[in-house]
Amino acid sequence: MVLKDHGSLMTTIHPNRPLNNGRANSSGNQVNLNRQASLSSFPSSRTPSTNSMRNGVSPAVHLPTRTRRGESDSGSRTPSTPSSIAPVTGGSQPTQRVRKIKSQYPADSPERHVEYILVASFHIDHGAIMEHQYPGAISGDENMLAALMLPDQAHVRNQDWTIFFLHKDDDEEEEATKRKAQAKKKREKARKESASSEDNGPKHSRSADVDTDLSDEESGDQNEEENEDEEEDEEEGGEGPPLIYVLNLVNTKQDISAKRIQPLLLLALEEYFKSPFPETLASLYDAVNAMDLSLMPRLSMLERFVLQSSDTKDLFIEKFEQMIQQRMALEPASNQPSSPDSPSKSNLDLSRFGQRYTLPRDTHEYESRVDYNGIPIPIKVPTAISPETVGDFSIIKLIQTFSAPHAASPQPFMLHPHLTTSGAFTHPILVLVNAMLTQKRVIFLGHNRPSGEVAEAVLAACSLVSGGILRGFTRHAFPYTDLTKITDLLNVPGFIAGVTNPTFANHPQWWDLLCDIPTGRMKISHKIDPATVTDGLMYFQQQNPTYAPNTTGTNGPSLSLSTDMTGDQTFIDDILRSITSRHGESAIRAKWRDYIIKFTRIAAAFEESVYGASALYIGASEADVGAFGVSGHGYVWPDDQSRGKELGGNVWRIEGWRNTRSYYSFIQDLVAFWGRKPIRGLDLAYQHDRLRMLKLSHEDSGRIFLAFSEAIKTYDED
């Protein structure tokens, strides 16, 4: 968060941490503010390249072993419906232990909401300079940071903002990893010593049984916490140190009536220019970091997808209730309300606490506040955030920007097999998605537009192509940059950058796809590297000569140029109809998530077809055994012709994607997910698609329903 007024900037820097539970330094050690973190606006050259993992074939995958959750645990199904804060007791039903819900931002976490606040200014004689850094100085090029905080042509508009990312030094991340491993060893040692002392201790009849049960439960909680810690690490991926992202707000003239700036930033600006001293920054720093988010529950990946795809305002409300219940149970007995109906902590009533704890009106957002200079500022934090989602942006706005000119006056693209998968008149949004999937250099140009507008477009594009599934885009994204960084920018393969200087349009050697925001047009560079013919393409041409595309990426010889082999045109038409019908941002994002999931499943089917196996599908042999009475895996087509057409339409795009960062990151994510997958031996998506797309007999349909009934027993298996 960078704020500027009358030539000065105030910046807040904080880590990009949507999925790490707010515990980057999980060893429990306090962050050493005296140590200067080494930060750079470009990825470190020391980051190992994953492109050396393979050459034409899929890498081998080493899978963790795990028993089916339903076979060893008696987990209880927790329906996602509103429930009472006080748990129901009594009756003859057996009591089952409820798994503890963890917070996204624990109150005892050493990590802060905001890491640094920077203040820069522009002087006629000295240019951009850094004035203040709180609570400590950031090592690196201060002039570079100050220049990033002052976008081009900022003086010609009252307000502007940008977002840019900083990359931590690998050495610091390695030290944090070592501390984390040491802390884990200490916890394991403490548990073993505790278990040993309990085994050697005296045992008494009835009380011994109770003590044993409690110790087992505590041990189970500890094991779950360890597993959840591992899941957090797996979700973060192995792309390198976490990103630090900077929200940079620029004001050249104070305007209290401006509605798009958050009230907190307006108040901070006003206060800073009354008293431009570090103490003013300290008050803002302390106020923001004192914001309490400890009652925001951490949702699983699938729960986040469900919440993002639904407009139901009380979805997963029971998780917020349980978070409050856990907090109330930990409070001293003197703070508990006395009631004859609630004799114990296990039967708590939220209403007796008045307004102390409140449930959210909409579970999509967690409502908190920041007390700044005695003024409570309401803050809403999204509950479910997907990977590659940073900042506020609109995918609908991005689609409309480039769809309207194309619909009014279609212009043909220069053909490129990776980009124009539907021919010269491929929809611009699909050209953009193809370019990012195949790791091309993409530039969003917004001449005479606020830098915040191009930053929004870059962030929306990263989220669009990710679908909440793929990673590797934001780490190489530059929501705003300028000509002074061009040398470093060109050293980054497959970057996504936002610029306002029209000079970029005159240098096609700098980019592969140029997205002109004011005109709503895209242009493929005539200097783009040609797509190489791969072994996979040759094998597919031998197997499917009718549907195999030619070297330009167009349809096979027996198919019309107007044939929609990929189904992309049908999909984009559905997206545009949904936007016209005002289905909303969440519905559009859900459709794109399904599109990306479908693409990855088709890619897995393609690899199995031409290479014999795919690293994108783990557990194929188990699913084919038929442990639940049904067998099979992968993607389902209604007939062989549909299969050949769709594989043929995607072959160039798939082969281009197989050499990218997001491809290898996706494989890592699949391996991590397989390690905690509750159901094995049954491909739920495959069997569901068989019911949806094929005309099955009653016997075959019955076997699928019986397999679902047998496999799905707990909430985690839904």
XYZ file of C-alpha atoms in Angstrom:
718
model
C 0.000 0.000 0.000
C 1.739 3.120 -1.186
C 0.243 6.499 -0.519
C 1.326 9.732 -2.121
C 0.203 13.325 -1.772
C 1.850 16.518 -2.955
C 4.864 14.602 -4.199
C 5.231 12.177 -1.284
C 4.418 8.475 -1.078
C 3.501 6.270 1.853
C 3.828 2.569 1.139
C 2.814 -0.522 3.048
C 4.528 -3.767 2.124
C 3.188 -7.118 3.211
C 3.656 -10.739 2.166
C 1.435 -12.357 -0.425
C -0.068 -15.005 1.835
C -3.532 -16.087 0.805
C -2.950 -19.756 1.644
C -0.235 -20.015 4.278
C -2.387 -19.445 7.339
C -0.442 -16.362 8.257
C 2.537 -18.307 9.547
C 5.485 -17.752 7.299
C 7.802 -17.976 10.324
C 6.211 -21.031 11.869
C 9.116 -21.730 14.169
C 7.690 -19.234 16.604
C 10.673 -16.905 16.496
C 9.958 -13.216 16.297
C 10.825 -11.506 13.071
C 14.120 -9.699 13.339
C 13.335 -6.206 12.125
C 16.932 -5.130 12.465
C 17.944 -7.515 9.740
C 17.472 -6.091 6.285
C 15.554 -8.360 3.969
C 17.027 -8.520 0.510
C 14.233 -7.672 -1.918
C 14.136 -7.265 -5.664
C 11.389 -6.461 -8.133
C 12.594 -9.284 -10.419
C 12.850 -13.038 -9.698
C 16.192 -14.246 -8.431
C 18.411 -15.840 -11.032
C 19.272 -18.484 -8.450
C 15.795 -19.975 -8.613
C 16.205 -23.441 -10.141
C 14.550 -23.910 -13.479
C 12.069 -26.722 -13.723
C 12.354 -26.884 -17.477
C 15.264 -29.267 -17.123
C 13.003 -31.890 -15.557
C 11.967 -33.428 -18.802
C 12.606 -33.625 -22.492
C 9.584 -34.814 -24.373
C 8.267 -37.208 -21.724
C 6.440 -36.720 -18.463
C 8.532 -36.828 -15.294
C 8.231 -39.699 -12.898
C 6.097 -39.026 -9.849
C 6.905 -40.476 -6.414
C 3.692 -40.841 -4.469
C 3.222 -40.837 -0.724
C 1.335 -43.765 0.760
C -1.739 -43.299 2.837
C -4.673 -45.330 4.048
C -8.183 -44.395 3.152
C -9.498 -41.942 5.704
C -12.814 -43.667 6.090
C -11.129 -46.976 7.003
C -9.109 -45.729 9.949
C -10.936 -42.680 11.249
C -14.494 -42.277 12.413
C -14.888 -38.752 11.131
C -18.269 -37.130 11.566
C -20.090 -35.474 8.711
C -20.540 -31.767 9.286
C -23.220 -30.368 7.003
C -22.699 -26.869 5.710
C -25.862 -25.473 7.259
C -26.422 -22.953 10.054
C -26.298 -24.501 13.489
C -26.402 -23.406 17.096
C -23.284 -22.276 18.876
C -24.044 -24.574 21.788
C -23.488 -28.222 20.873
C -26.387 -30.580 21.482
C -25.745 -32.998 24.336
C -27.695 -35.784 25.909
C -29.379 -38.841 24.489
C -27.832 -42.228 23.867
C -25.913 -41.288 20.745
C -22.148 -41.836 21.004
C -20.061 -38.713 21.311
C -17.661 -38.107 18.422
C -14.667 -35.826 18.624
C -15.054 -32.731 16.463
C -11.935 -31.761 14.590
C -10.557 -28.432 15.689
C -10.794 -25.657 13.117
C -7.697 -23.544 12.665
C -7.550 -19.855 11.975
C -6.230 -18.338 8.774
C -4.541 -15.628 10.836
C -3.783 -16.995 14.354
C -3.616 -14.413 17.102
C -0.215 -15.735 18.238
C 1.288 -15.705 14.749
C 4.576 -13.777 14.514
C 3.686 -12.654 11.014
C 2.261 -9.192 10.551
C -0.467 -7.944 8.253
C 1.947 -5.241 7.089
C 5.720 -5.641 7.046
C 6.970 -2.214 6.008
C 5.733 1.289 5.358
C 7.737 3.303 2.851
C 7.546 6.993 2.081
C 9.052 8.389 -1.121
C 8.894 11.737 -2.823
C 9.809 13.308 -6.117
C 12.134 16.305 -6.236
C 12.884 18.308 -9.330
C 16.618 18.275 -8.676
C 17.043 14.753 -7.290
C 14.184 12.791 -8.858
C 12.504 9.984 -6.930
C 13.996 9.484 -3.480
C 13.084 7.352 -0.474
C 12.256 9.494 2.568
C 11.164 7.048 5.286
C 11.184 3.293 5.859
C 9.416 1.888 8.893
C 10.076 -0.153 11.031
C 13.439 -0.688 9.319
C 15.241 -0.160 6.074
C 14.849 -2.591 3.184
C 18.104 -3.546 1.582
C 18.388 -3.372 -2.150
C 18.078 -0.513 -4.595
C 16.145 2.263 -2.855
C 16.113 4.353 -6.010
C 14.457 1.482 -7.855
C 11.782 1.179 -5.173
C 11.140 4.913 -5.186
C 10.840 4.917 -8.968
C 8.351 2.042 -8.859
C 6.284 4.054 -6.413
C 6.019 6.931 -8.904
C 4.354 5.716 -12.112
C 4.675 7.563 -15.389
C 2.424 10.599 -15.845
C 1.290 10.464 -12.223
C 1.345 14.245 -12.082
C -1.376 14.627 -14.702
C -4.069 12.928 -12.587
C -5.291 13.392 -9.056
C -5.104 9.778 -8.034
C -3.373 6.668 -9.244
C -2.242 3.381 -7.812
C -0.144 0.385 -8.726
C 0.772 -3.001 -7.364
C 4.234 -4.452 -7.713
C 5.904 -7.540 -6.296
C 9.213 -7.955 -4.507
C 11.168 -11.201 -4.316
C 12.888 -12.264 -1.106
C 16.460 -13.474 -1.043
C 16.737 -17.275 -1.138
C 19.159 -17.256 1.813
C 16.507 -15.822 4.115
C 13.996 -18.424 2.989
C 16.505 -21.234 3.569
C 17.080 -20.054 7.134
C 13.323 -19.944 7.763
C 13.003 -23.499 6.432
C 15.747 -24.703 8.776
C 14.057 -23.040 11.760
C 10.788 -24.662 10.782
C 12.374 -28.119 10.553
C 14.067 -27.692 13.937
C 10.803 -26.655 15.562
C 9.081 -29.706 14.089
C 11.765 -32.016 15.477
C 11.352 -30.456 18.920
C 7.604 -31.031 18.839
C 8.070 -34.660 17.803
C 10.627 -35.198 20.564
C 8.335 -33.623 23.159
C 5.460 -35.858 22.103
C 7.609 -38.976 22.321
C 8.836 -38.010 25.793
C 5.276 -37.292 26.892
C 4.059 -40.644 25.563
C 6.933 -42.453 27.258
C 6.223 -40.843 30.623
C 2.554 -41.764 30.361
C 3.395 -45.391 29.572
C 5.699 -45.642 32.589
C 3.338 -43.854 34.952
C 0.836 -45.447 37.370
C -2.489 -46.659 36.033
C -5.697 -46.431 38.043
C -8.956 -48.109 37.134
C -11.594 -45.609 36.074
C -9.554 -42.403 36.047
C -6.859 -44.137 34.034
C -9.335 -44.849 31.255
C -10.429 -41.222 31.154
C -6.844 -40.017 31.117
C -6.010 -42.398 28.301
C -8.923 -41.178 26.230
C -7.919 -37.585 26.737
C -4.313 -38.256 25.816
C -5.406 -40.060 22.665
C -7.575 -37.114 21.711
C -4.786 -34.649 22.368
C -2.424 -36.821 20.357
C -4.940 -36.906 17.525
C -5.185 -33.117 17.568
C -1.405 -32.840 17.468
C -1.191 -35.260 14.552
C -3.887 -33.328 12.708
C -2.019 -30.093 13.309
C 1.148 -31.668 11.934
C -0.726 -32.902 8.867
C -2.309 -29.498 8.356
C 1.095 -27.845 8.657
C 2.368 -30.152 5.926
C -0.679 -29.380 3.793
C 0.060 -25.664 4.154
C 3.588 -26.196 2.885
C 2.273 -28.246 -0.027
C -0.310 -25.610 -0.921
C 2.356 -22.918 -0.985
C 4.228 -24.944 -3.592
C 7.925 -25.057 -4.365
C 8.285 -21.990 -6.543
C 10.663 -20.253 -4.155
C 10.432 -17.689 -1.356
C 7.011 -16.089 -0.837
C 6.279 -12.932 -2.747
C 6.083 -9.580 -1.030
C 3.499 -7.394 -2.684
C 3.208 -3.643 -2.480
C -0.013 -1.689 -2.872
C 1.004 1.756 -4.066
C -1.483 4.626 -3.923
C -0.554 7.971 -5.477
C -2.257 11.255 -4.666
C -1.101 14.512 -6.192
C -4.032 16.437 -4.780
C -6.042 15.694 -1.690
C -9.655 14.921 -2.486
C -11.672 13.719 0.503
C -14.706 13.074 -1.711
C -12.891 10.395 -3.727
C -14.826 7.195 -3.099
C -12.468 4.590 -4.476
C -9.770 5.156 -1.818
C -10.292 3.335 1.424
C -11.095 5.579 4.395
C -8.076 4.291 6.282
C -5.711 5.445 3.552
C -7.371 8.845 3.353
C -7.006 9.340 7.077
C -3.404 8.171 6.979
C -2.580 10.582 4.156
C -4.152 13.495 5.948
C -2.371 12.681 9.194
C 1.007 12.159 7.521
C 1.027 15.519 5.812
C 0.099 17.192 9.052
C 3.015 15.461 10.750
C 5.520 13.941 8.251
C 7.560 12.030 10.826
C 8.314 8.348 11.490
C 6.051 8.428 14.547
C 3.095 8.988 12.236
C 4.068 5.922 10.231
C 4.463 3.942 13.431
C 0.879 4.716 14.490
C -0.449 3.476 11.126
C 1.815 0.405 11.231
C 0.671 -0.551 14.727
C -2.993 0.099 13.981
C -3.075 -2.109 10.871
C -1.127 -4.944 12.496
C -3.426 -4.847 15.538
C -6.391 -5.827 13.358
C -7.816 -9.095 14.696
C -8.517 -11.805 12.126
C -8.007 -14.757 14.460
C -11.652 -15.898 14.229
C -11.511 -16.319 10.454
C -11.556 -20.105 9.851
C -9.183 -21.723 7.432
C -11.024 -23.526 4.661
C -9.801 -26.415 2.588
C -9.156 -26.032 -1.123
C -12.480 -27.604 -2.093
C -14.347 -25.579 0.519
C -12.868 -22.410 -0.913
C -14.032 -23.415 -4.398
C -17.556 -24.093 -3.127
C -17.731 -20.781 -1.275
C -16.415 -18.815 -4.230
C -18.942 -20.435 -6.554
C -21.959 -19.767 -4.360
C -23.853 -16.613 -3.439
C -25.323 -18.200 -0.298
C -24.472 -15.791 2.492
C -24.460 -18.322 5.353
C -22.446 -21.048 3.640
C -19.987 -22.654 6.115
C -21.398 -20.489 8.902
C -20.903 -23.431 11.271
C -17.139 -23.055 10.920
C -17.329 -19.473 12.163
C -19.518 -20.692 15.020
C -17.003 -23.347 15.951
C -14.165 -20.810 15.874
C -16.101 -18.654 18.351
C -16.912 -21.679 20.460
C -13.233 -22.662 20.624
C -12.304 -19.131 21.653
C -14.972 -19.044 24.361
C -13.872 -22.419 25.702
C -10.329 -21.113 26.176
C -11.389 -18.049 28.158
C -11.110 -18.070 31.976
C -14.124 -19.314 33.877
C -14.580 -15.862 35.426
C -15.357 -14.465 31.981
C -17.976 -17.093 31.209
C -21.636 -16.117 31.689
C -23.350 -17.967 34.491
C -26.490 -19.856 33.544
C -28.275 -22.885 34.960
C -28.797 -24.072 31.401
C -25.062 -23.977 30.653
C -23.278 -25.729 33.531
C -20.096 -26.435 31.566
C -17.877 -24.962 28.888
C -19.043 -27.629 26.486
C -22.461 -25.993 26.253
C -21.832 -22.337 25.478
C -24.361 -19.808 24.253
C -23.202 -17.010 21.993
C -26.193 -14.816 22.780
C -25.154 -14.496 26.430
C -22.013 -12.661 25.343
C -23.996 -9.851 23.738
C -22.062 -8.129 20.955
C -18.693 -9.490 22.037
C -18.731 -12.151 19.332
C -20.826 -11.839 16.214
C -21.285 -14.099 13.238
C -20.617 -12.629 9.800
C -23.575 -11.408 7.801
C -21.894 -12.839 4.710
C -19.401 -15.693 5.082
C -17.637 -14.621 1.882
C -16.103 -11.744 3.850
C -14.776 -11.496 7.381
C -15.576 -8.175 9.003
C -12.976 -6.633 11.267
C -11.804 -3.116 12.027
C -8.711 -0.993 12.415
C -8.680 1.571 15.229
C -6.674 4.456 13.817
C -6.368 7.699 15.797
C -9.451 6.778 17.801
C -11.564 6.165 14.688
C -12.780 2.588 14.034
C -12.325 1.835 10.327
C -14.356 -1.197 9.118
C -12.345 -3.695 7.079
C -13.671 -6.622 5.065
C -11.268 -9.471 4.289
C -12.193 -12.199 1.761
C -12.634 -15.559 3.462
C -11.738 -17.698 0.437
C -8.820 -16.669 -1.758
C -7.492 -18.785 -4.602
C -3.885 -19.044 -5.752
C -2.786 -16.321 -8.178
C -5.403 -13.919 -6.758
C -3.941 -10.596 -5.614
C -5.747 -7.301 -5.154
C -9.109 -6.068 -6.405
C -9.903 -6.639 -10.048
C -12.766 -7.685 -12.301
C -12.512 -10.556 -14.749
C -15.780 -9.375 -16.281
C -14.217 -5.985 -17.016
C -11.206 -7.656 -18.654
C -13.431 -9.818 -20.873
C -15.654 -6.910 -21.883
C -12.685 -4.671 -22.690
C -11.427 -7.001 -25.424
C -14.727 -8.620 -26.456
C -16.687 -5.539 -27.544
C -14.312 -4.392 -30.351
C -13.943 -7.980 -31.578
C -17.723 -8.420 -31.735
C -18.244 -5.103 -33.515
C -15.463 -5.516 -36.082
C -13.532 -8.804 -36.010
C -9.922 -8.545 -37.140
C -7.839 -11.627 -37.992
C -4.777 -12.537 -35.960
C -1.499 -13.630 -37.397
C -1.632 -17.411 -37.134
C 0.402 -19.109 -34.437
C -0.270 -22.741 -33.419
C -0.051 -22.044 -29.679
C -2.278 -18.949 -29.713
C -4.827 -19.144 -32.522
C -6.314 -22.522 -31.654
C -9.577 -21.599 -33.403
C -8.035 -19.991 -36.459
C -7.347 -16.390 -37.398
C -10.552 -15.178 -35.752
C -9.919 -16.831 -32.390
C -11.534 -14.768 -29.639
C -9.009 -12.319 -28.114
C -9.564 -13.590 -24.560
C -8.761 -17.124 -25.704
C -5.634 -15.838 -27.460
C -4.619 -14.239 -24.163
C -5.270 -17.435 -22.198
C -3.344 -19.511 -24.740
C -0.426 -17.077 -24.611
C -0.186 -17.293 -20.836
C -0.665 -21.066 -20.757
C 2.216 -21.512 -23.202
C 4.368 -18.980 -21.301
C 4.541 -16.222 -23.886
C 5.562 -12.634 -23.092
C 2.406 -10.578 -22.587
C 2.182 -6.794 -22.234
C -0.892 -4.770 -21.336
C -0.544 -1.234 -22.702
C -2.653 1.600 -21.311
C -1.475 4.794 -22.970
C -2.865 7.874 -21.179
C -4.607 5.564 -18.734
C -3.986 5.356 -14.976
C -1.351 2.825 -14.047
C -3.919 1.228 -11.762
C -5.974 0.277 -14.789
C -3.161 -1.695 -16.411
C -2.314 -3.248 -13.043
C -5.913 -4.446 -12.728
C -5.741 -5.990 -16.197
C -2.523 -7.868 -15.364
C -3.887 -9.209 -12.080
C -7.196 -10.187 -13.699
C -5.364 -12.037 -16.479
C -3.291 -13.991 -13.946
C -6.411 -15.031 -12.066
C -8.267 -15.845 -15.282
C -5.693 -18.266 -16.659
C -5.031 -19.766 -13.232
C -8.653 -20.620 -12.560
C -7.586 -21.123 -8.951
C -5.896 -24.307 -10.174
C -2.634 -23.408 -11.921
C 0.243 -21.435 -10.419
C 3.331 -19.630 -11.644
C 1.817 -16.486 -13.165
C 1.868 -13.801 -10.459
C 5.449 -14.668 -9.542
C 6.487 -13.499 -13.007
C 3.941 -10.705 -13.308
C 4.713 -6.999 -13.241
C 1.402 -5.179 -12.765
C 3.199 -1.944 -13.540
C 6.660 -1.297 -14.982
C 8.371 1.250 -17.208
C 11.192 1.652 -19.712
C 13.875 1.910 -17.046
C 13.293 -1.785 -16.156
C 13.217 -3.113 -19.722
C 16.614 -4.851 -19.522
C 15.638 -6.788 -16.426
C 12.156 -7.451 -17.780
C 13.444 -9.099 -20.934
C 15.490 -11.512 -18.816
C 12.277 -12.971 -17.351
C 10.774 -15.729 -19.520
C 7.031 -15.585 -19.999
C 6.413 -12.338 -18.109
C 3.053 -10.561 -17.837
C 3.566 -6.811 -17.548
C 1.498 -3.643 -17.453
C 2.859 -0.425 -18.994
C 1.591 3.016 -19.953
C 4.404 4.108 -22.261
C 3.440 3.707 -25.962
C 7.087 3.046 -26.840
C 6.511 -0.611 -25.985
C 4.133 -0.949 -28.944
C 6.924 0.050 -31.323
C 9.226 -2.769 -30.187
C 7.585 -6.097 -31.105
C 10.810 -7.890 -30.222
C 10.018 -7.140 -26.559
C 6.705 -9.016 -26.462
C 4.789 -11.884 -28.003
C 1.273 -10.556 -27.382
C 0.352 -6.893 -26.965
C -2.984 -6.090 -25.340
C -3.973 -2.479 -26.018
C -6.464 -1.501 -23.328
C -7.742 1.807 -24.840
C -8.569 0.214 -28.204
C -9.528 -3.219 -26.858
C -7.345 -4.908 -29.481
C -4.632 -7.556 -29.229
C -1.694 -8.079 -31.556
C 0.601 -11.062 -31.978
C 4.199 -10.029 -32.604
C 5.621 -10.972 -35.977
C 8.874 -11.711 -34.132
C 7.347 -14.338 -31.857
C 9.279 -17.592 -31.690
C 7.697 -20.240 -33.927
C 6.177 -23.314 -32.326
C 8.418 -26.333 -32.604
C 7.107 -29.670 -33.841
C 7.196 -32.079 -30.896
C 7.210 -35.840 -30.602
C 3.723 -35.685 -29.125
C 2.399 -33.902 -32.200
C 4.046 -36.425 -34.526
C 2.669 -39.379 -32.576
C -0.813 -37.874 -32.594
C -0.675 -37.253 -36.334
C 0.204 -40.910 -36.856
C -2.609 -42.095 -34.600
C -5.277 -39.613 -35.724
C -4.513 -38.311 -39.231
C -8.109 -37.129 -39.674
C -8.100 -34.779 -36.691
C -4.410 -33.875 -36.434
C -3.776 -30.128 -37.011
C -1.229 -28.870 -39.489
C 1.899 -26.862 -38.662
C -0.032 -23.564 -38.526
C -2.395 -24.912 -35.907
C -5.456 -24.973 -38.164
C -7.856 -27.896 -38.558
C -7.008 -31.161 -40.204
C -7.472 -31.671 -43.968
C -10.898 -33.297 -43.701
C -12.395 -30.645 -41.395
C -13.821 -27.227 -42.204
C -11.977 -24.133 -40.998
C -15.171 -23.087 -39.210
C -15.301 -26.296 -37.153
C -14.989 -25.524 -33.421
C -12.773 -28.483 -32.566
C -11.829 -27.249 -29.080
C -15.303 -26.070 -28.086
C -13.734 -22.731 -27.129
C -16.133 -20.634 -29.194
C -19.118 -22.309 -27.568
C -17.565 -21.687 -24.164
C -16.809 -18.007 -24.777
C -20.345 -17.484 -26.120
C -21.692 -18.934 -22.866
C -19.418 -16.604 -20.870
C -20.678 -13.557 -22.782
C -24.301 -14.618 -22.278
C -23.678 -14.981 -18.556
C -22.168 -11.496 -18.407
C -25.110 -10.054 -20.340
C -27.482 -11.806 -17.925
C -25.607 -10.233 -14.979
C -24.645 -13.524 -13.381
C -21.904 -11.798 -11.436
C -18.155 -12.068 -10.922
C -18.280 -15.264 -8.855
C -20.246 -17.126 -11.552
C -17.817 -16.073 -14.286
C -14.794 -17.103 -12.221
C -16.423 -20.476 -11.512
C -16.951 -21.053 -15.241
C -13.311 -20.260 -15.974
C -12.213 -22.596 -13.189
C -14.192 -25.398 -14.821
C -12.605 -24.500 -18.167
C -9.056 -24.765 -16.753
C -9.888 -28.025 -14.985
C -11.266 -29.407 -18.240
C -8.095 -28.353 -20.063
C -5.849 -30.151 -17.559
C -7.951 -33.314 -17.803
C -7.826 -33.240 -21.612
C -4.061 -32.696 -21.395
C -3.774 -35.801 -19.201
C -5.804 -37.805 -21.724
C -3.578 -36.545 -24.534
C -0.393 -37.561 -22.708
C -1.766 -41.017 -22.023
C -2.743 -41.340 -25.688
C 0.630 -40.395 -27.195
C 3.118 -41.165 -24.394
C 1.382 -44.079 -22.693
C 1.213 -42.388 -19.272
C 0.650 -38.965 -17.786
C 2.059 -37.222 -14.740
C -1.165 -35.197 -14.709
C -3.159 -38.228 -13.619
C -2.043 -39.944 -10.426
C -3.602 -43.219 -9.369
C -4.735 -44.457 -12.779
C -3.814 -48.049 -11.997
C -5.772 -47.967 -8.725
C -8.863 -46.521 -10.401
C -8.710 -49.172 -13.132
C -8.686 -52.055 -10.629
C -12.355 -51.509 -9.763
C -12.137 -51.690 -5.993
C -15.656 -50.264 -5.595
C -17.261 -52.264 -8.372
C -16.576 -49.753 -11.154
C -13.365 -48.983 -12.971
C -11.894 -46.402 -15.324
C -10.323 -42.974 -15.135
C -9.769 -39.760 -17.085
C -11.942 -37.543 -19.228
C -15.174 -38.766 -20.827
C -16.312 -38.032 -24.385
C -19.670 -39.120 -25.818
C -17.977 -40.850 -28.786
C -14.609 -41.405 -30.461
C -15.195 -38.658 -33.002
C -15.677 -36.060 -30.277
C -12.566 -37.340 -28.554
C -10.444 -37.085 -31.689
C -11.682 -33.596 -32.541
C -11.092 -32.143 -29.083
C -7.665 -33.721 -28.684
C -6.713 -32.556 -32.176
C -7.843 -29.014 -31.453
C -5.823 -28.879 -28.219
C -2.645 -30.709 -29.281
C -0.573 -27.586 -30.027
C -1.734 -25.802 -26.890
C -1.060 -28.847 -24.722
C 2.419 -29.393 -26.156
C 3.195 -25.706 -25.602
C 1.988 -25.903 -21.994
C 4.076 -28.979 -21.195
C 7.271 -26.875 -21.152
C 6.073 -24.203 -18.735
C 6.348 -23.316 -15.078
C 2.629 -23.767 -14.456
C 2.771 -27.330 -15.842
C 5.414 -28.444 -13.354
C 3.820 -26.549 -10.492
C 0.553 -28.307 -11.276
C 2.262 -31.697 -11.099
C 3.677 -30.779 -7.690
C 0.217 -29.747 -6.519
C -1.292 -33.025 -7.755
C 1.298 -35.047 -5.850
C 0.607 -33.033 -2.696
C -3.154 -33.444 -3.084
C -2.803 -37.189 -3.665
C -0.985 -37.463 -0.360
C -4.100 -36.313 1.499
C -6.784 -37.526 -0.919
C -9.561 -39.198 1.112
C -10.739 -41.592 -1.633
C -8.479 -43.738 -3.779
C -9.406 -46.466 -6.161
C -12.351 -44.485 -7.565
C -12.206 -41.622 -10.057
C -15.219 -39.614 -8.920
C -15.043 -37.142 -11.807
C -14.830 -39.920 -14.390
C -17.792 -41.837 -12.995
C -19.821 -38.645 -12.617
C -19.110 -37.716 -16.237
C -20.205 -41.169 -17.369
C -23.583 -40.551 -15.748
C -23.811 -37.089 -17.274
C -22.603 -37.732 -20.834
C -23.221 -41.392 -21.680
C -26.389 -43.409 -22.119
C -25.752 -46.121 -19.562
C -27.864 -49.120 -18.751
C -29.690 -49.319 -15.422
C -27.165 -51.872 -14.206
C -24.146 -49.686 -15.041
C -25.754 -46.610 -13.518
C -26.658 -48.564 -10.416
C -23.092 -49.763 -9.962
C -21.834 -46.158 -10.086
C -24.339 -44.993 -7.471
C -23.498 -47.950 -5.237
C -19.787 -47.159 -5.606
C -20.441 -43.566 -4.542
C -22.449 -44.770 -1.567
C -19.702 -47.151 -0.486
C -16.802 -44.738 -0.989
C -18.263 -41.542 0.433
C -18.834 -41.849 4.172
C -17.481 -38.667 5.766
C -17.557 -34.934 5.195
C -14.000 -34.908 3.830
C -14.977 -37.449 1.173
C -17.897 -35.422 -0.244
